PDB file of C-alpha atoms in Angstrom:
ATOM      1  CA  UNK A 192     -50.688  43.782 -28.969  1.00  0.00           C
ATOM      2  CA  UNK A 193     -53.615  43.006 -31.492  1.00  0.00           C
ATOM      3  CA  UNK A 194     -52.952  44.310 -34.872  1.00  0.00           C
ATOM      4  CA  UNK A 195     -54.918  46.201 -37.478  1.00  0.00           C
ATOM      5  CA  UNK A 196     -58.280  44.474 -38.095  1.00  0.00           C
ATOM      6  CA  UNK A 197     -60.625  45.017 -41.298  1.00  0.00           C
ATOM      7  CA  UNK A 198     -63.894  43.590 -41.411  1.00  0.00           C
ATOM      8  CA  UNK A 199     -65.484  41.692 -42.982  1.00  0.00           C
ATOM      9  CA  UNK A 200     -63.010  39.573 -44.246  1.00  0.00           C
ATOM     10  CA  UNK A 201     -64.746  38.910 -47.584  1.00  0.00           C
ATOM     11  CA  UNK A 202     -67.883  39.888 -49.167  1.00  0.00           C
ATOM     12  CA  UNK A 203     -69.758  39.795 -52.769  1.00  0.00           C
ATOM     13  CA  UNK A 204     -72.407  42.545 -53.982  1.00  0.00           C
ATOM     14  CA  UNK A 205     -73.934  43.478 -57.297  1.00  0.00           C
ATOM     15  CA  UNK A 206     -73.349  46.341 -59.612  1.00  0.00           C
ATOM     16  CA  UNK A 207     -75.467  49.546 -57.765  1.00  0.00           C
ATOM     17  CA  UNK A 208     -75.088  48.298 -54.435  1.00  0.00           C
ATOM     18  CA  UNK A 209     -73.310  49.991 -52.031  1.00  0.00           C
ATOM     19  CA  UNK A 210     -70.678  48.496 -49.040  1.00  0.00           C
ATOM     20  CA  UNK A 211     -68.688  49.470 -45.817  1.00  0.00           C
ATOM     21  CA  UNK A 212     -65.721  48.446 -44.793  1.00  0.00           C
ATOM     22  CA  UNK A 213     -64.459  48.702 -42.050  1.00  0.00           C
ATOM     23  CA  UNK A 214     -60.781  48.851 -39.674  1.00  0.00           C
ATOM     24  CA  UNK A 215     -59.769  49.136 -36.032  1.00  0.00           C
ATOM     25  CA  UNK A 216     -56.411  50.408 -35.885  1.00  0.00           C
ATOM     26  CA  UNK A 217     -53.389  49.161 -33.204  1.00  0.00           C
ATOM     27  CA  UNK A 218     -54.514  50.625 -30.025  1.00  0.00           C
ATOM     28  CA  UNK A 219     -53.005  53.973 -29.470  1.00  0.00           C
ATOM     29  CA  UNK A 220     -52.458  54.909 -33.845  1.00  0.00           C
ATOM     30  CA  UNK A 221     -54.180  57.630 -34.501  1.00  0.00           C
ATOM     31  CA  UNK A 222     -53.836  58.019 -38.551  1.00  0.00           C
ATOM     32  CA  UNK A 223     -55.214  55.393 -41.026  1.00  0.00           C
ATOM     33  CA  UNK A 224     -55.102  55.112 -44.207  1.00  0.00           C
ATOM     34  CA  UNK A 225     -56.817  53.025 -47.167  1.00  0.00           C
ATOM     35  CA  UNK A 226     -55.460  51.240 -50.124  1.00  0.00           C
ATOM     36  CA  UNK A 227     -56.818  49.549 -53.154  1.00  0.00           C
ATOM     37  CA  UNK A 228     -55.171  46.550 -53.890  1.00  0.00           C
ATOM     38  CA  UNK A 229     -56.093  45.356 -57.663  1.00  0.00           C
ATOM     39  CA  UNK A 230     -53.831  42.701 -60.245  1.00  0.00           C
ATOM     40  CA  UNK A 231     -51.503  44.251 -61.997  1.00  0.00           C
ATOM     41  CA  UNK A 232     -51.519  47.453 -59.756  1.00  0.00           C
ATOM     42  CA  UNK A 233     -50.244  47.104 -57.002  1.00  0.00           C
ATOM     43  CA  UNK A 234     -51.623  49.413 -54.290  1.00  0.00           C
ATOM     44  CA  UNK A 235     -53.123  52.579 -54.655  1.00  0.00           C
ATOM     45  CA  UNK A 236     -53.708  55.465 -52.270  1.00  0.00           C
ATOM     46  CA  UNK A 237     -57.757  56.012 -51.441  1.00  0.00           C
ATOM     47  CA  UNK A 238     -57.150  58.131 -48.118  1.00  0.00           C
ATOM     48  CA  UNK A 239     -55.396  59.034 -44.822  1.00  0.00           C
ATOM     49  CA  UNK A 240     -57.598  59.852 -41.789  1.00  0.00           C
ATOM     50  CA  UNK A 241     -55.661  61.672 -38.615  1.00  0.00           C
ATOM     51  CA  UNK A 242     -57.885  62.525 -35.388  1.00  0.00           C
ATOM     52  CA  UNK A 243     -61.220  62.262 -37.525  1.00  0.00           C
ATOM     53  CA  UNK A 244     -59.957  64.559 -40.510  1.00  0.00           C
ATOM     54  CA  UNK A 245     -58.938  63.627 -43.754  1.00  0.00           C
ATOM     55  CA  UNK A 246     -55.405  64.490 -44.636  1.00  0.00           C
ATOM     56  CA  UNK A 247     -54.954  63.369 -47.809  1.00  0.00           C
ATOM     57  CA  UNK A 248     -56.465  62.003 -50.505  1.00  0.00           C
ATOM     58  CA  UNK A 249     -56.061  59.746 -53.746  1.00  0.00           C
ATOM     59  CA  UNK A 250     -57.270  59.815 -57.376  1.00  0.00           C
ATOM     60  CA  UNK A 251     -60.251  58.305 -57.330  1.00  0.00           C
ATOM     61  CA  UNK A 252     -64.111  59.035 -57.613  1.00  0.00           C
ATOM     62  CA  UNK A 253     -66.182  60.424 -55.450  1.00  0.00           C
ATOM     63  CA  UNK A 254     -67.804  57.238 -54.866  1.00  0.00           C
ATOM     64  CA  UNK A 255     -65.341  56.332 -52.228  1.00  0.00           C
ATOM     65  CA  UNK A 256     -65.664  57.989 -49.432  1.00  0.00           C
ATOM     66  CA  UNK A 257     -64.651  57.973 -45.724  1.00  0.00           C
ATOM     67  CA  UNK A 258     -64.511  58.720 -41.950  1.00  0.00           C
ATOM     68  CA  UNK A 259     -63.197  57.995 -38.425  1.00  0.00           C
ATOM     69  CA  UNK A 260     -64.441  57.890 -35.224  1.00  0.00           C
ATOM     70  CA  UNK A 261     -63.433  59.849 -32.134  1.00  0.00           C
ATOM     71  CA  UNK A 262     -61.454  56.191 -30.990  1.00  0.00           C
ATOM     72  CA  UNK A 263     -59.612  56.253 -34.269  1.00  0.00           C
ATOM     73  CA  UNK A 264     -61.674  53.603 -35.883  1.00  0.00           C
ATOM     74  CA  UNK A 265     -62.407  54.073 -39.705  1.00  0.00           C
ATOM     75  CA  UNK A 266     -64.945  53.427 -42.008  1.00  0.00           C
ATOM     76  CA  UNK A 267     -65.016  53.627 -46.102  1.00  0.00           C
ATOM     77  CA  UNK A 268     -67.702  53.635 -48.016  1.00  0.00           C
ATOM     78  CA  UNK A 269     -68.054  52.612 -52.062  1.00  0.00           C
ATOM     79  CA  UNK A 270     -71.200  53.851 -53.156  1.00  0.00           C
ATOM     80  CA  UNK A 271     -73.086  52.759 -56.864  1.00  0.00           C
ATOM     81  CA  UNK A 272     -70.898  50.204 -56.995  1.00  0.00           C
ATOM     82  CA  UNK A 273     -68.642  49.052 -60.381  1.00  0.00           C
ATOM     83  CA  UNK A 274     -67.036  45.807 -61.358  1.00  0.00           C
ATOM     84  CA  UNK A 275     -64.124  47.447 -61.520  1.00  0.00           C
ATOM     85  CA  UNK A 276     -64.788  48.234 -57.656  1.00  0.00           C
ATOM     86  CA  UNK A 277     -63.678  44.431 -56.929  1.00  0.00           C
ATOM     87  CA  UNK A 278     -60.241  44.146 -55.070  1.00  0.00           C
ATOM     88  CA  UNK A 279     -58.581  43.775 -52.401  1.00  0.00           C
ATOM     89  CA  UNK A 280     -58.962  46.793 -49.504  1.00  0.00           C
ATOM     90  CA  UNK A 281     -56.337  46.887 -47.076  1.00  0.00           C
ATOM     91  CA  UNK A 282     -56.130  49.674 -44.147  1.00  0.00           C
ATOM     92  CA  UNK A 283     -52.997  50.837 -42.466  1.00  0.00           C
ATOM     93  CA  UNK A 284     -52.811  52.477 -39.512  1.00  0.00           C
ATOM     94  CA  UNK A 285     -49.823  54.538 -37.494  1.00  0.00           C
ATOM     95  CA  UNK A 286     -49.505  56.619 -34.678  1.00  0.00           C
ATOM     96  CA  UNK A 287     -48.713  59.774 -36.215  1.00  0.00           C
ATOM     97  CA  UNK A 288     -49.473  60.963 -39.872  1.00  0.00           C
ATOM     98  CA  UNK A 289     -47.166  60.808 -42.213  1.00  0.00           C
ATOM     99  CA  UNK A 290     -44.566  58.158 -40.559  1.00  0.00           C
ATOM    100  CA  UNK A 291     -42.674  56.533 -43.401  1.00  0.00           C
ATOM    101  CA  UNK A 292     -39.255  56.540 -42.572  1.00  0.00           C
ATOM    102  CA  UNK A 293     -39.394  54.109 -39.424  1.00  0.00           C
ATOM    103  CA  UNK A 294     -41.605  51.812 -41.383  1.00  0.00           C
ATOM    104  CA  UNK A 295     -44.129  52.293 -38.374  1.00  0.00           C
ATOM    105  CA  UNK A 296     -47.168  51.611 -40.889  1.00  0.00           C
ATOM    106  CA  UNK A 297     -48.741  48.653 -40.372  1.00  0.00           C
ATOM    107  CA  UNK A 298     -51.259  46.842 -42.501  1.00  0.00           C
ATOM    108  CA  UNK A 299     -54.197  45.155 -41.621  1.00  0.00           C
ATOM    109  CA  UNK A 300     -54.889  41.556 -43.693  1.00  0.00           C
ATOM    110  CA  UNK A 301     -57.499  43.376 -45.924  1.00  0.00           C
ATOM    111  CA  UNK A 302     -61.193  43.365 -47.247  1.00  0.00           C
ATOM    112  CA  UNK A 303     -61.670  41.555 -50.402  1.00  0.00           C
ATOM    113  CA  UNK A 304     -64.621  42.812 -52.258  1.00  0.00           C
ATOM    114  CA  UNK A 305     -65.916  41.104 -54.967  1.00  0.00           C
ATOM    115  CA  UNK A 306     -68.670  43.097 -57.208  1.00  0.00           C
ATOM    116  CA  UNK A 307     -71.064  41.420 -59.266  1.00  0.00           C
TER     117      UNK A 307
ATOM    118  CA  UNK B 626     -50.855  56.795 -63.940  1.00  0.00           C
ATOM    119  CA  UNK B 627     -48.619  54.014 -62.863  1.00  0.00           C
ATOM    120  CA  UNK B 628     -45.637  56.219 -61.221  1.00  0.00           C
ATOM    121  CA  UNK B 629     -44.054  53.151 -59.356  1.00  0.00           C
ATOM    122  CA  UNK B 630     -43.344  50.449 -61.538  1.00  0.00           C
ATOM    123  CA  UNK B 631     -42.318  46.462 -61.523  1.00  0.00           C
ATOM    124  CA  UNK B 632     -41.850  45.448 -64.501  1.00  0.00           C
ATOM    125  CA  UNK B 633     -40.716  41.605 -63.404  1.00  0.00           C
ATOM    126  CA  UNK B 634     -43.886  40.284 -62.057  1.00  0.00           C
ATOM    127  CA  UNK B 635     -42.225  37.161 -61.397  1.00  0.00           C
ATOM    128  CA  UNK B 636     -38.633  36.078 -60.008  1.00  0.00           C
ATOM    129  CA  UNK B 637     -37.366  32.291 -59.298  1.00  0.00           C
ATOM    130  CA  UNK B 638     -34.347  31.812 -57.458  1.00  0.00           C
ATOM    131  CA  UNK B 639     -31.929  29.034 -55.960  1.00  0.00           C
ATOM    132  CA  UNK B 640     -32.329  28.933 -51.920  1.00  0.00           C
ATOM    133  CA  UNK B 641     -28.879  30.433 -51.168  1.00  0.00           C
ATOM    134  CA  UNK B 642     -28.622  32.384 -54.415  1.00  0.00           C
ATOM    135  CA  UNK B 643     -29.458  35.979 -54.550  1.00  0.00           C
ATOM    136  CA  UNK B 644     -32.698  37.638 -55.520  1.00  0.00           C
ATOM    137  CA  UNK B 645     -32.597  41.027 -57.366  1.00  0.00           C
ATOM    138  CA  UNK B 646     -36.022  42.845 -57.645  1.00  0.00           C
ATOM    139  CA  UNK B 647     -35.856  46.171 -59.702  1.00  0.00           C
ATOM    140  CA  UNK B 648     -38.429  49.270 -59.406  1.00  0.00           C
ATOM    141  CA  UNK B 649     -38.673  52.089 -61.506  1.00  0.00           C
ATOM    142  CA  UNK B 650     -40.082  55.337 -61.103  1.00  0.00           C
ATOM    143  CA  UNK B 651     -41.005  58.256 -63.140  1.00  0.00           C
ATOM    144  CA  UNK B 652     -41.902  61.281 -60.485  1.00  0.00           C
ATOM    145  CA  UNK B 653     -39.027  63.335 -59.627  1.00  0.00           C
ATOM    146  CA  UNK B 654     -40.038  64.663 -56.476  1.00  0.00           C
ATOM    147  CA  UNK B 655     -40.277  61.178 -54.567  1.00  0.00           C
ATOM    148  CA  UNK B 656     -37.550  61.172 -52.407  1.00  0.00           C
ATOM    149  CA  UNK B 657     -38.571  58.303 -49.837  1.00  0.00           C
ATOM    150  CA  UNK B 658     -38.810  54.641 -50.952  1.00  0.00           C
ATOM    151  CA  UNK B 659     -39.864  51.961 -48.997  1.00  0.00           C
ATOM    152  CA  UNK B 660     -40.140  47.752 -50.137  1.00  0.00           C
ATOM    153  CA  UNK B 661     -43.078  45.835 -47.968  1.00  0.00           C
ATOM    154  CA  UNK B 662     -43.444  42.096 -48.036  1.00  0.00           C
ATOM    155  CA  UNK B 663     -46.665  40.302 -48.379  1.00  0.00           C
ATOM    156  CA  UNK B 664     -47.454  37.004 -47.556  1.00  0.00           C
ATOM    157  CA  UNK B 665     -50.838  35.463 -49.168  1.00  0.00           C
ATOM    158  CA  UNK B 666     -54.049  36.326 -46.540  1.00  0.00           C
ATOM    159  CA  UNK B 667     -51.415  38.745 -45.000  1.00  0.00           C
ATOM    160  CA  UNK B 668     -51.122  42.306 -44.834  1.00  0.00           C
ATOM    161  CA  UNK B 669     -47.994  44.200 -46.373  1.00  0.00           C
ATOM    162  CA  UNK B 670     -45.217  44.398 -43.960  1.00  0.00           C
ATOM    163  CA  UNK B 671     -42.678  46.666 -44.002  1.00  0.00           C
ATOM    164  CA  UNK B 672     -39.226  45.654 -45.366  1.00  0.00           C
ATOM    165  CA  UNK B 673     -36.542  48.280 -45.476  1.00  0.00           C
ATOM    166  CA  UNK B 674     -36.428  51.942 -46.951  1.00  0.00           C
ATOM    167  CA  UNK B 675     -34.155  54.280 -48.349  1.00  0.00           C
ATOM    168  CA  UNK B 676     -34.487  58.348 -48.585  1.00  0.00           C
ATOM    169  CA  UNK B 677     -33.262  59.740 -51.298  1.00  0.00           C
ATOM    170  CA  UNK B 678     -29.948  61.107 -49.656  1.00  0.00           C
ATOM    171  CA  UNK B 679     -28.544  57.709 -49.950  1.00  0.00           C
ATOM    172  CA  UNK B 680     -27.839  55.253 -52.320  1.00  0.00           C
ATOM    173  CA  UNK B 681     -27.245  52.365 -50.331  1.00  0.00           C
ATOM    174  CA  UNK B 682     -28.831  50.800 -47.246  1.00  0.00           C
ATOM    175  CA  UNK B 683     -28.898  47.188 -45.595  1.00  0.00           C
ATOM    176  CA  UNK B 684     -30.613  45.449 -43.042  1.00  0.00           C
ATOM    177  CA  UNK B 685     -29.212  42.002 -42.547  1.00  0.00           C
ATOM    178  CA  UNK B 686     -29.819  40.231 -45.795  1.00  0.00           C
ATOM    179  CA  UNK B 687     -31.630  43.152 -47.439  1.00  0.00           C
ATOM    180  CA  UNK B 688     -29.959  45.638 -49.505  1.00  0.00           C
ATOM    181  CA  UNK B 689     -31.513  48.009 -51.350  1.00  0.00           C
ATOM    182  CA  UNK B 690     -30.290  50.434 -53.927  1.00  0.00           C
ATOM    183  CA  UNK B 691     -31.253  53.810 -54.972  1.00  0.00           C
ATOM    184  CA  UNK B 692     -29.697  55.472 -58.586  1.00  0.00           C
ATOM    185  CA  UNK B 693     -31.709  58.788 -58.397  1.00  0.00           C
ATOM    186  CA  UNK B 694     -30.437  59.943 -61.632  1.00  0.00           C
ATOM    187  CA  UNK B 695     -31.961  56.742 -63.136  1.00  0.00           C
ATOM    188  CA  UNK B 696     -35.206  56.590 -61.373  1.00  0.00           C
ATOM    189  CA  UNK B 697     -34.362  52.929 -60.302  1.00  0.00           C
ATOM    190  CA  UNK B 698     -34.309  50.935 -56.960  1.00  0.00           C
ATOM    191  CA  UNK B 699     -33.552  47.279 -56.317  1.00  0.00           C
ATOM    192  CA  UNK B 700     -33.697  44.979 -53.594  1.00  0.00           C
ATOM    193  CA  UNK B 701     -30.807  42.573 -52.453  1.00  0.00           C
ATOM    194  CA  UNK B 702     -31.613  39.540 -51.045  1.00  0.00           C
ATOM    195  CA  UNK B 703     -28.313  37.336 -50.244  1.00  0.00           C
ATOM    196  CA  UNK B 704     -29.059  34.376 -49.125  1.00  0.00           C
ATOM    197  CA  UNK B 705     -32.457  33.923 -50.276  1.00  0.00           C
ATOM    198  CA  UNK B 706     -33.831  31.467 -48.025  1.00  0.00           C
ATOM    199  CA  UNK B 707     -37.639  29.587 -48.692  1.00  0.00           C
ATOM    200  CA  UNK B 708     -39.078  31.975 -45.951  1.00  0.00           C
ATOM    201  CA  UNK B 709     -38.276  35.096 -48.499  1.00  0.00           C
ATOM    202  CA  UNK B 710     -41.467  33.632 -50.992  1.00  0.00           C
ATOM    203  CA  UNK B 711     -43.509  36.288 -51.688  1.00  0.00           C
ATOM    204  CA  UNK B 712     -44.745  39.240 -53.126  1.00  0.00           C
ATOM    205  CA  UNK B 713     -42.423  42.189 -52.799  1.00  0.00           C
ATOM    206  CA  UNK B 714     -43.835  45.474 -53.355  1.00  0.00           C
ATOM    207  CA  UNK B 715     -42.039  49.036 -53.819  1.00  0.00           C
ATOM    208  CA  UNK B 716     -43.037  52.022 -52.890  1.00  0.00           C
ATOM    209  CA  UNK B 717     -42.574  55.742 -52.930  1.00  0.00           C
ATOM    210  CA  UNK B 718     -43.290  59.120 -51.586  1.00  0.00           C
ATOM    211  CA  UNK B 719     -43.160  62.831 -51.680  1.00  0.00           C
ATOM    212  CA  UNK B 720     -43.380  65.100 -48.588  1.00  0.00           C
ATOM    213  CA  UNK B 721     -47.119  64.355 -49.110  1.00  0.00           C
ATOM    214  CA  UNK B 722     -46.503  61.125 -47.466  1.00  0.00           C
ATOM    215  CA  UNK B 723     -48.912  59.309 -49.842  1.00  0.00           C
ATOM    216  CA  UNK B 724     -47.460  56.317 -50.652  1.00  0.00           C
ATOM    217  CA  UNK B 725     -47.484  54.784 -54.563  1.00  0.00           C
ATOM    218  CA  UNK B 726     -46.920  51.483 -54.766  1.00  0.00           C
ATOM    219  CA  UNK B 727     -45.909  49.240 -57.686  1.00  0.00           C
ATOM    220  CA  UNK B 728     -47.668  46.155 -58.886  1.00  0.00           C
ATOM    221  CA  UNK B 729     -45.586  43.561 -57.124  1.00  0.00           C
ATOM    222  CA  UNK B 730     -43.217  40.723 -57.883  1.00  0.00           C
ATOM    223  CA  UNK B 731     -43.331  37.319 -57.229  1.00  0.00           C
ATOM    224  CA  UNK B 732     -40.521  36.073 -55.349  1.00  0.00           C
ATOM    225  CA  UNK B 733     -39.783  32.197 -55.156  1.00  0.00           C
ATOM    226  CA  UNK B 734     -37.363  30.571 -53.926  1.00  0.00           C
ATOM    227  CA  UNK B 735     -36.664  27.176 -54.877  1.00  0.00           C
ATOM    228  CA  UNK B 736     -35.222  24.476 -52.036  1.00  0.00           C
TER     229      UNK B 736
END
């Protein structure tokens, strides 16, 4: 079955600018979730999305925001964007929330963002 | 606040030799620790994972290790094998199920 796919692949913007990223989970996952993937540190938690509501969220700004779609696709959103924006952005999606212990998480191949 | 962390960022090893990859971390209430595996261009993939009622579990030629009282985890890979190159990442949870991850290490394995 297809995986996780993020589009687009790659893209550059300038400082101010704001982007979109998107991810189509495996068909039939229902949660997914979005990472931030910069050097040096590893990934960190942005936000988990289960049947169009968030369930949890990370540490950072309001500037990164979310939402998913009645067919569990998901969209996030980086608004006024930083240099420090610029990283990798990987999505993971499941079929329930909150599966760990399986290791039924599976990530897509990511977003790289690069801010100018 | 860096609450998972891998402090090798690097690792070279011997195909056939084994690779030890060490993760530290400082919040007490994770009790759910998972290592992915990520190829370059790839997404993470899920490795093996230990809860935090156990201080042992393997999968093949994975190991990993879990000294609660320590805050430490390490992977066991015996042999390592060229297919093992890549960038290993811990991770760890609460019942919140978000998952913190640590900055990575390296892994090469040299024929």
């Amino acid at each position: 079955k297809a995986g996780v796919t993020q589009t687009p692949r790659y893209l550059i913007k300038t400082r101010g600018q704001q982007v979109t990223l998107s991810c189509s989970p495996i068909s039939g996952h229902r949660s997914v979730s979005w990472y931030q993937q910069t050097p040096g540190q590893g990934l960190q938690f942005l936000f988990e999305y289960f049947s169009e509501t968030q369930r949890n969220k990370g540490n950072f700004p309001g500037r990164f925001s979310g939402r998913q779609f009645s067919n569990s696709r998901s969209e996030m959103n980086v608004s006024t964007l930083e240099l420090g924006d610029s990283a990798l952005y990987l999505c993971a999606s499941s079929r329930v929330a909150g599966v760990l212990n399986t290791g039924e998480l599976f990530f897509g191949e990511g977003s790289r963002l690069t801010v100018l | 606040d860096q609450q998972v962390k891998q402090n090798s960022p690097s690792l070279s090893v011997q195909e056939g030799r084994i690779s030890i990859l060490n993760c530290d971390y400082t919040n007490s209430m994770f009790d759910y620790f998972l290592w992915y595996k990520k190829y370059p261009a790839e997404g993470p993939t899920f490795l093996i994972s230990i809860s935090s009622i156990k201080d042992k579990n393997e999968d093949g030629r994975f190991t990993v290790f879990l000294n609660k009282s320590a805050k430490h985890l390490s992977l066991h890979i015996v042999p390592s094998q060229p297919g093992d190159s890549a960038v290993y990442f811990c991770a760890a949870s609460a019942s919140d199920y978000k998952l913190s991850f640590g900055a990575g290490t390296t892994v090469t394995v040299r024929a």
